[in-house]
């Protein structure tokens, strides 16, 4: 039985990853500051250390006895990080450096970490491969790119196996809809399910590559399995399929059996227009790909599948 540390393990993606590790017989330790994570997302057998990912003592304490780290802790909202610049930087970039340093000191245990598709900025239409120049447009994207640079330094200077992932828009059960900063699917699904209007920021023709959380978990596990061969590299987590927000609302309306009421607000500052990933590199080097089509993932979210 191998023990893994998941930072941010009480959160949306981390708790699904914890389930998958437990299912295959591994042991899981979680470090979480409980800012958005919930203990109830995890099986009772998981040891949870309450602490901040930017606190070196908390990280080095939690990492003891682990054979690998999944570093997922972070503030997920692009809009929140624009408004809370320093706080976002401390968690999203200093937190990554703290984890890399702790992993190196703990005997060079591999680190799989989440960056973001936000590092590409507004890259335009068409599938974005990892070779596309990075041009973050927000504090969030800058901190994620900074984490990647430090991930590469961790490998090049310190010999640590770091594997970075750039998820596109993740959705699925346990994604918390309760904040204005939550992921759009969680908000729209919650509101449409309660017969409430949804607010579209901008014209609704912006596109996203929505990837189901179970698929995300399979990419992260593949990254850890290939951590030495893929060390120092970054991979998209995406489906290669694109959906407009208005089409998303249409699908959710059909699944809920209602015609949603749509209101429009001002487009968000720094909002990306088109975001579509190219999944080829992860498929060829890690053997990882997304299998759950959007309608199927949404019906699982609704508890229909
Ligand atoms: C998302 C992720 C981010 C990830 C990035 C990858 C969240 C909260 N953010 O950012 O962690 O790194 O993708 O590219 O999951 N919108 C509305 N109405 C709403 C809420 C959102 O119209 O009530 C719009 C937004 O303006 C945006 C789109 O929906 O155009 C998606 O927004 P959001 O879910 O917040 O995600 P991203 O900003 O794409």
XYZ file of C-alpha atoms and ligand atoms in Angstrom, residues 76-78 116-118 140 167-169 175 181-184 187-188 199-201 206 208 245 268 271 275, ligand 1:
65
model
C -9.913 28.097 -8.589
C -11.711 31.287 -9.479
C -10.120 33.544 -12.076
C -4.447 25.717 -15.772
C -5.509 26.319 -19.350
C -5.622 29.964 -18.234
C -4.678 33.622 -11.771
C -7.062 21.528 -17.036
C -9.655 23.244 -19.170
C -13.104 23.679 -17.561
C -18.382 21.203 -7.459
C -17.030 32.626 -8.333
C -18.020 28.979 -8.768
C -17.616 27.095 -12.050
C -20.277 27.986 -14.588
C -23.986 27.570 -11.018
C -26.174 27.060 -14.091
C -26.941 35.258 -15.867
C -24.685 35.037 -18.882
C -21.710 37.421 -18.764
C -17.863 32.245 -25.569
C -15.264 26.214 -23.311
C -22.449 28.828 -23.007
C -16.017 39.683 -17.089
C -12.645 36.637 -19.669
C -10.930 27.870 -24.965
C -12.161 28.094 -15.423
C -11.847 27.664 -14.007
C -10.401 27.835 -13.704
C -9.604 27.112 -14.792
C -9.940 27.725 -16.141
C -9.194 27.011 -17.275
C -13.649 27.745 -12.324
C -14.364 28.568 -11.319
N -12.673 28.380 -13.027
O -12.124 29.515 -15.565
O -10.080 27.309 -12.435
O -8.243 27.172 -14.537
O -11.320 27.523 -16.381
O -9.259 27.789 -18.431
O -13.924 26.588 -12.516
N -20.109 32.706 -16.611
C -21.380 33.225 -16.821
N -22.265 33.242 -15.770
C -21.938 32.760 -14.527
C -20.634 32.238 -14.320
C -19.746 32.220 -15.389
O -21.713 33.667 -17.923
O -22.797 32.798 -13.624
C -19.179 32.656 -17.744
C -17.837 33.331 -17.506
O -17.885 34.710 -17.771
C -16.966 32.573 -18.511
C -17.565 31.157 -18.514
O -18.876 31.292 -17.995
O -17.072 33.119 -19.801
C -16.794 30.181 -17.655
O -16.572 30.800 -16.403
P -15.987 29.986 -15.151
O -16.743 28.734 -14.946
O -15.875 30.942 -14.026
O -14.560 29.493 -15.666
P -13.305 30.190 -16.399
O -13.224 31.655 -16.146
O -13.318 29.692 -17.814
